[in-house]
């Protein structure tokens, strides 16, 4: 037996259902700077790789949040990895601050200059992905943002043979409700090759 939910039914909360089913979701802890020079730091769990050649990433802003306004105004943003030791700060930065409040300052997150874009990165994050706006598409009450990756930085101690390792990154993820996920238990499956 199954329960069927009609997403067009006003009693159905599609957001709650989808965010409880599409799990785990990686977290883009995005730094931006507005046209007025005020910084913004916010976690977004509707986030993924959009293209490898050229490298692009995507995130969705549910509603017209400060992150979206800043990206549209300045055309730059940085995605920072949320590791286990940064989860509390990432969660704190998701509070509904006023637009004139810099979340990083408000919750005590250290920032440092990025290498290419004019937006700072989270100093204690093991990785950051610096992006230039490629496009933004309105989807219902949300906006899908595609960013062209212009630089990827990884803390050297998180690299093994030139690639980041899960043991060093310790990423957390968003699950349903108020649930977060610890770094996953890793197992290996060799990908099939063409015959």
mmCIF file of C-alpha atoms in Angstrom:
data_model
loop_
_atom_site.group_PDB
_atom_site.id
_atom_site.type_symbol
_atom_site.label_atom_id
_atom_site.label_comp_id
_atom_site.label_asym_id
_atom_site.label_seq_id
_atom_site.Cartn_x
_atom_site.Cartn_y
_atom_site.Cartn_z
ATOM 1 C CA UNK A 1 0.000 0.000 0.000
ATOM 2 C CA UNK A 2 1.167 3.550 -0.765
ATOM 3 C CA UNK A 3 -0.071 7.022 0.078
ATOM 4 C CA UNK A 4 -0.453 9.215 -3.000
ATOM 5 C CA UNK A 5 0.166 12.951 -2.607
ATOM 6 C CA UNK A 6 -1.233 15.308 -5.233
ATOM 7 C CA UNK A 7 1.167 18.282 -5.477
ATOM 8 C CA UNK A 8 -1.701 20.473 -6.733
ATOM 9 C CA UNK A 9 -3.755 19.801 -3.577
ATOM 10 C CA UNK A 10 -3.520 22.827 -1.217
ATOM 11 C CA UNK A 11 -3.154 20.413 1.720
ATOM 12 C CA UNK A 12 -0.008 18.846 0.255
ATOM 13 C CA UNK A 13 3.296 20.389 1.303
ATOM 14 C CA UNK A 14 5.414 19.430 -1.703
ATOM 15 C CA UNK A 15 8.474 21.214 -0.249
ATOM 16 C CA UNK A 16 8.427 19.067 2.906
ATOM 17 C CA UNK A 17 7.868 15.878 0.915
ATOM 18 C CA UNK A 18 10.584 16.553 -1.655
ATOM 19 C CA UNK A 19 13.199 17.661 0.884
ATOM 20 C CA UNK A 20 12.506 14.506 2.907
ATOM 21 C CA UNK A 21 12.811 12.224 -0.130
ATOM 22 C CA UNK A 22 15.610 13.794 -2.184
ATOM 23 C CA UNK A 23 18.349 13.033 0.347
ATOM 24 C CA UNK A 24 21.133 13.469 1.168
ATOM 25 C CA UNK A 25 21.561 16.894 -0.406
ATOM 26 C CA UNK A 26 24.979 18.587 -0.478
ATOM 27 C CA UNK A 27 25.115 22.073 0.986
ATOM 28 C CA UNK A 28 26.382 25.104 -0.904
ATOM 29 C CA UNK A 29 27.376 27.646 1.766
ATOM 30 C CA UNK A 30 27.322 30.655 -0.512
ATOM 31 C CA UNK A 31 29.149 33.922 0.041
ATOM 32 C CA UNK A 32 28.061 36.987 -1.925
ATOM 33 C CA UNK A 33 28.461 40.738 -1.720
ATOM 34 C CA UNK A 34 25.635 43.106 -2.601
ATOM 35 C CA UNK A 35 25.840 46.196 -4.780
ATOM 36 C CA UNK A 36 25.932 48.163 -1.504
ATOM 37 C CA UNK A 37 29.032 46.248 -0.350
ATOM 38 C CA UNK A 38 27.240 44.287 2.385
ATOM 39 C CA UNK A 39 28.268 40.634 2.569
ATOM 40 C CA UNK A 40 25.898 37.688 2.725
ATOM 41 C CA UNK A 41 26.483 34.084 3.782
ATOM 42 C CA UNK A 42 23.739 31.476 3.473
ATOM 43 C CA UNK A 43 23.437 27.691 3.066
ATOM 44 C CA UNK A 44 21.536 26.302 0.076
ATOM 45 C CA UNK A 45 20.778 22.583 -0.222
ATOM 46 C CA UNK A 46 19.239 22.708 -3.700
ATOM 47 C CA UNK A 47 22.740 22.535 -5.206
ATOM 48 C CA UNK A 48 24.691 20.377 -7.664
ATOM 49 C CA UNK A 49 27.130 20.149 -10.560
ATOM 50 C CA UNK A 50 25.387 21.380 -13.707
ATOM 51 C CA UNK A 51 28.094 20.798 -16.329
ATOM 52 C CA UNK A 52 31.698 19.573 -16.460
ATOM 53 C CA UNK A 53 32.844 21.162 -19.751
ATOM 54 C CA UNK A 54 32.806 24.047 -19.167
ATOM 55 C CA UNK A 55 32.552 23.554 -15.406
ATOM 56 C CA UNK A 56 29.296 24.948 -14.015
ATOM 57 C CA UNK A 57 27.348 24.503 -10.815
ATOM 58 C CA UNK A 58 23.727 25.193 -9.985
ATOM 59 C CA UNK A 59 21.798 26.218 -6.925
ATOM 60 C CA UNK A 60 18.194 27.176 -6.406
ATOM 61 C CA UNK A 61 17.048 30.097 -4.311
ATOM 62 C CA UNK A 62 13.616 29.313 -2.894
ATOM 63 C CA UNK A 63 12.107 32.780 -2.909
ATOM 64 C CA UNK A 64 13.969 35.988 -3.658
ATOM 65 C CA UNK A 65 16.630 35.871 -0.953
ATOM 66 C CA UNK A 66 19.655 38.111 -0.379
ATOM 67 C CA UNK A 67 21.924 35.545 -2.061
ATOM 68 C CA UNK A 68 19.936 35.739 -5.286
ATOM 69 C CA UNK A 69 19.692 39.542 -5.227
ATOM 70 C CA UNK A 70 23.440 39.840 -4.716
ATOM 71 C CA UNK A 71 24.324 37.345 -7.461
ATOM 72 C CA UNK A 72 22.054 39.127 -9.941
ATOM 73 C CA UNK A 73 23.529 42.515 -8.964
ATOM 74 C CA UNK A 74 27.247 41.621 -8.968
ATOM 75 C CA UNK A 75 27.341 38.400 -11.042
ATOM 76 C CA UNK A 76 29.753 36.623 -8.657
ATOM 77 C CA UNK A 77 29.466 34.133 -5.802
ATOM 78 C CA UNK A 78 31.535 31.537 -3.958
ATOM 79 C CA UNK A 79 30.351 28.088 -2.874
ATOM 80 C CA UNK A 80 32.040 26.891 0.320
ATOM 81 C CA UNK A 81 31.939 23.304 1.618
ATOM 82 C CA UNK A 82 30.212 22.711 4.961
ATOM 83 C CA UNK A 83 32.203 20.177 6.985
ATOM 84 C CA UNK A 84 31.111 18.643 10.282
ATOM 85 C CA UNK A 85 33.006 21.266 12.291
ATOM 86 C CA UNK A 86 31.216 24.098 10.437
ATOM 87 C CA UNK A 87 27.660 22.697 10.544
ATOM 88 C CA UNK A 88 26.516 24.737 13.569
ATOM 89 C CA UNK A 89 27.776 27.969 11.994
ATOM 90 C CA UNK A 90 26.177 27.109 8.640
ATOM 91 C CA UNK A 91 22.870 26.479 10.368
ATOM 92 C CA UNK A 92 23.169 29.736 12.347
ATOM 93 C CA UNK A 93 23.782 31.660 9.107
ATOM 94 C CA UNK A 94 20.428 30.427 7.761
ATOM 95 C CA UNK A 95 18.508 32.624 10.225
ATOM 96 C CA UNK A 96 16.308 35.320 8.630
ATOM 97 C CA UNK A 97 18.719 38.243 9.014
ATOM 98 C CA UNK A 98 17.829 41.659 7.580
ATOM 99 C CA UNK A 99 19.521 42.479 4.230
ATOM 100 C CA UNK A 100 21.837 45.040 5.860
ATOM 101 C CA UNK A 101 23.290 42.378 8.213
ATOM 102 C CA UNK A 102 26.414 40.456 7.182
ATOM 103 C CA UNK A 103 25.727 36.895 8.374
ATOM 104 C CA UNK A 104 29.422 35.979 8.556
ATOM 105 C CA UNK A 105 30.047 38.804 11.020
ATOM 106 C CA UNK A 106 26.821 38.116 12.914
ATOM 107 C CA UNK A 107 27.578 34.440 13.588
ATOM 108 C CA UNK A 108 31.389 34.652 13.739
ATOM 109 C CA UNK A 109 32.522 33.055 10.474
ATOM 110 C CA UNK A 110 36.037 33.984 9.346
ATOM 111 C CA UNK A 111 36.289 35.123 5.723
ATOM 112 C CA UNK A 112 39.325 35.651 3.496
ATOM 113 C CA UNK A 113 39.803 37.003 -0.037
ATOM 114 C CA UNK A 114 39.086 34.635 -2.910
ATOM 115 C CA UNK A 115 41.647 34.110 -5.671
ATOM 116 C CA UNK A 116 39.665 35.266 -8.727
ATOM 117 C CA UNK A 117 36.248 36.721 -7.883
ATOM 118 C CA UNK A 118 35.641 39.872 -5.786
ATOM 119 C CA UNK A 119 33.699 37.895 -3.160
ATOM 120 C CA UNK A 120 35.360 36.435 -0.036
ATOM 121 C CA UNK A 121 35.375 32.755 0.823
ATOM 122 C CA UNK A 122 34.936 31.013 4.183
ATOM 123 C CA UNK A 123 38.470 30.760 5.584
ATOM 124 C CA UNK A 124 37.855 27.523 7.498
ATOM 125 C CA UNK A 125 36.152 25.686 4.640
ATOM 126 C CA UNK A 126 38.333 22.994 3.059
ATOM 127 C CA UNK A 127 37.125 23.872 -0.441
ATOM 128 C CA UNK A 128 35.647 26.794 -2.294
ATOM 129 C CA UNK A 129 34.277 27.130 -5.804
ATOM 130 C CA UNK A 130 34.477 30.640 -7.231
ATOM 131 C CA UNK A 131 31.774 31.411 -9.781
ATOM 132 C CA UNK A 132 30.647 34.002 -12.289
ATOM 133 C CA UNK A 133 26.938 34.128 -13.087
ATOM 134 C CA UNK A 134 26.056 32.249 -16.261
ATOM 135 C CA UNK A 135 22.264 32.422 -16.072
ATOM 136 C CA UNK A 136 19.244 32.605 -13.812
ATOM 137 C CA UNK A 137 15.852 31.099 -14.563
ATOM 138 C CA UNK A 138 12.638 31.712 -12.658
ATOM 139 C CA UNK A 139 10.889 28.452 -11.753
ATOM 140 C CA UNK A 140 7.623 29.057 -9.913
ATOM 141 C CA UNK A 141 8.501 30.615 -6.550
ATOM 142 C CA UNK A 142 12.209 29.840 -7.017
ATOM 143 C CA UNK A 143 15.189 30.847 -9.139
ATOM 144 C CA UNK A 144 17.650 28.361 -10.632
ATOM 145 C CA UNK A 145 21.108 29.953 -10.783
ATOM 146 C CA UNK A 146 23.881 28.543 -12.966
ATOM 147 C CA UNK A 147 27.417 29.669 -12.199
ATOM 148 C CA UNK A 148 30.465 29.273 -14.419
ATOM 149 C CA UNK A 149 33.314 27.974 -12.266
ATOM 150 C CA UNK A 150 36.343 30.274 -12.574
ATOM 151 C CA UNK A 151 38.461 28.807 -9.736
ATOM 152 C CA UNK A 152 38.397 25.832 -7.381
ATOM 153 C CA UNK A 153 40.499 25.970 -4.232
ATOM 154 C CA UNK A 154 41.159 23.010 -1.955
ATOM 155 C CA UNK A 155 43.122 23.064 1.285
ATOM 156 C CA UNK A 156 46.326 21.155 0.492
ATOM 157 C CA UNK A 157 45.967 18.787 3.462
ATOM 158 C CA UNK A 158 42.610 17.637 2.028
ATOM 159 C CA UNK A 159 44.227 16.346 -1.181
ATOM 160 C CA UNK A 160 45.483 12.833 -1.877
ATOM 161 C CA UNK A 161 47.056 12.277 -5.294
ATOM 162 C CA UNK A 162 45.716 15.672 -6.377
ATOM 163 C CA UNK A 163 42.081 14.944 -5.476
ATOM 164 C CA UNK A 164 40.022 15.774 -2.384
ATOM 165 C CA UNK A 165 39.190 12.868 -0.060
ATOM 166 C CA UNK A 166 36.029 12.346 1.973
ATOM 167 C CA UNK A 167 38.096 11.581 5.069
ATOM 168 C CA UNK A 168 39.626 15.050 4.909
ATOM 169 C CA UNK A 169 36.540 16.967 3.738
ATOM 170 C CA UNK A 170 34.000 15.440 6.189
ATOM 171 C CA UNK A 171 31.038 17.069 4.380
ATOM 172 C CA UNK A 172 27.611 17.241 5.971
ATOM 173 C CA UNK A 173 24.332 17.123 4.090
ATOM 174 C CA UNK A 174 20.738 18.207 4.518
ATOM 175 C CA UNK A 175 18.049 15.630 4.994
ATOM 176 C CA UNK A 176 14.360 16.181 5.742
ATOM 177 C CA UNK A 177 12.852 18.367 8.474
ATOM 178 C CA UNK A 178 15.581 19.666 10.817
ATOM 179 C CA UNK A 179 17.794 16.676 10.052
ATOM 180 C CA UNK A 180 21.384 16.852 8.836
ATOM 181 C CA UNK A 181 23.617 14.002 7.731
ATOM 182 C CA UNK A 182 27.169 13.190 8.815
ATOM 183 C CA UNK A 183 29.826 12.290 6.313
ATOM 184 C CA UNK A 184 28.706 9.137 4.572
ATOM 185 C CA UNK A 185 30.206 5.745 5.117
ATOM 186 C CA UNK A 186 32.150 5.215 1.915
ATOM 187 C CA UNK A 187 32.231 2.038 -0.151
ATOM 188 C CA UNK A 188 33.694 1.505 -3.595
ATOM 189 C CA UNK A 189 32.097 0.170 -6.759
ATOM 190 C CA UNK A 190 34.169 0.152 -9.908
ATOM 191 C CA UNK A 191 32.309 1.834 -12.734
ATOM 192 C CA UNK A 192 31.538 -0.430 -15.698
ATOM 193 C CA UNK A 193 33.580 0.212 -18.802
ATOM 194 C CA UNK A 194 32.481 -0.126 -22.402
ATOM 195 C CA UNK A 195 33.125 -3.516 -23.899
#
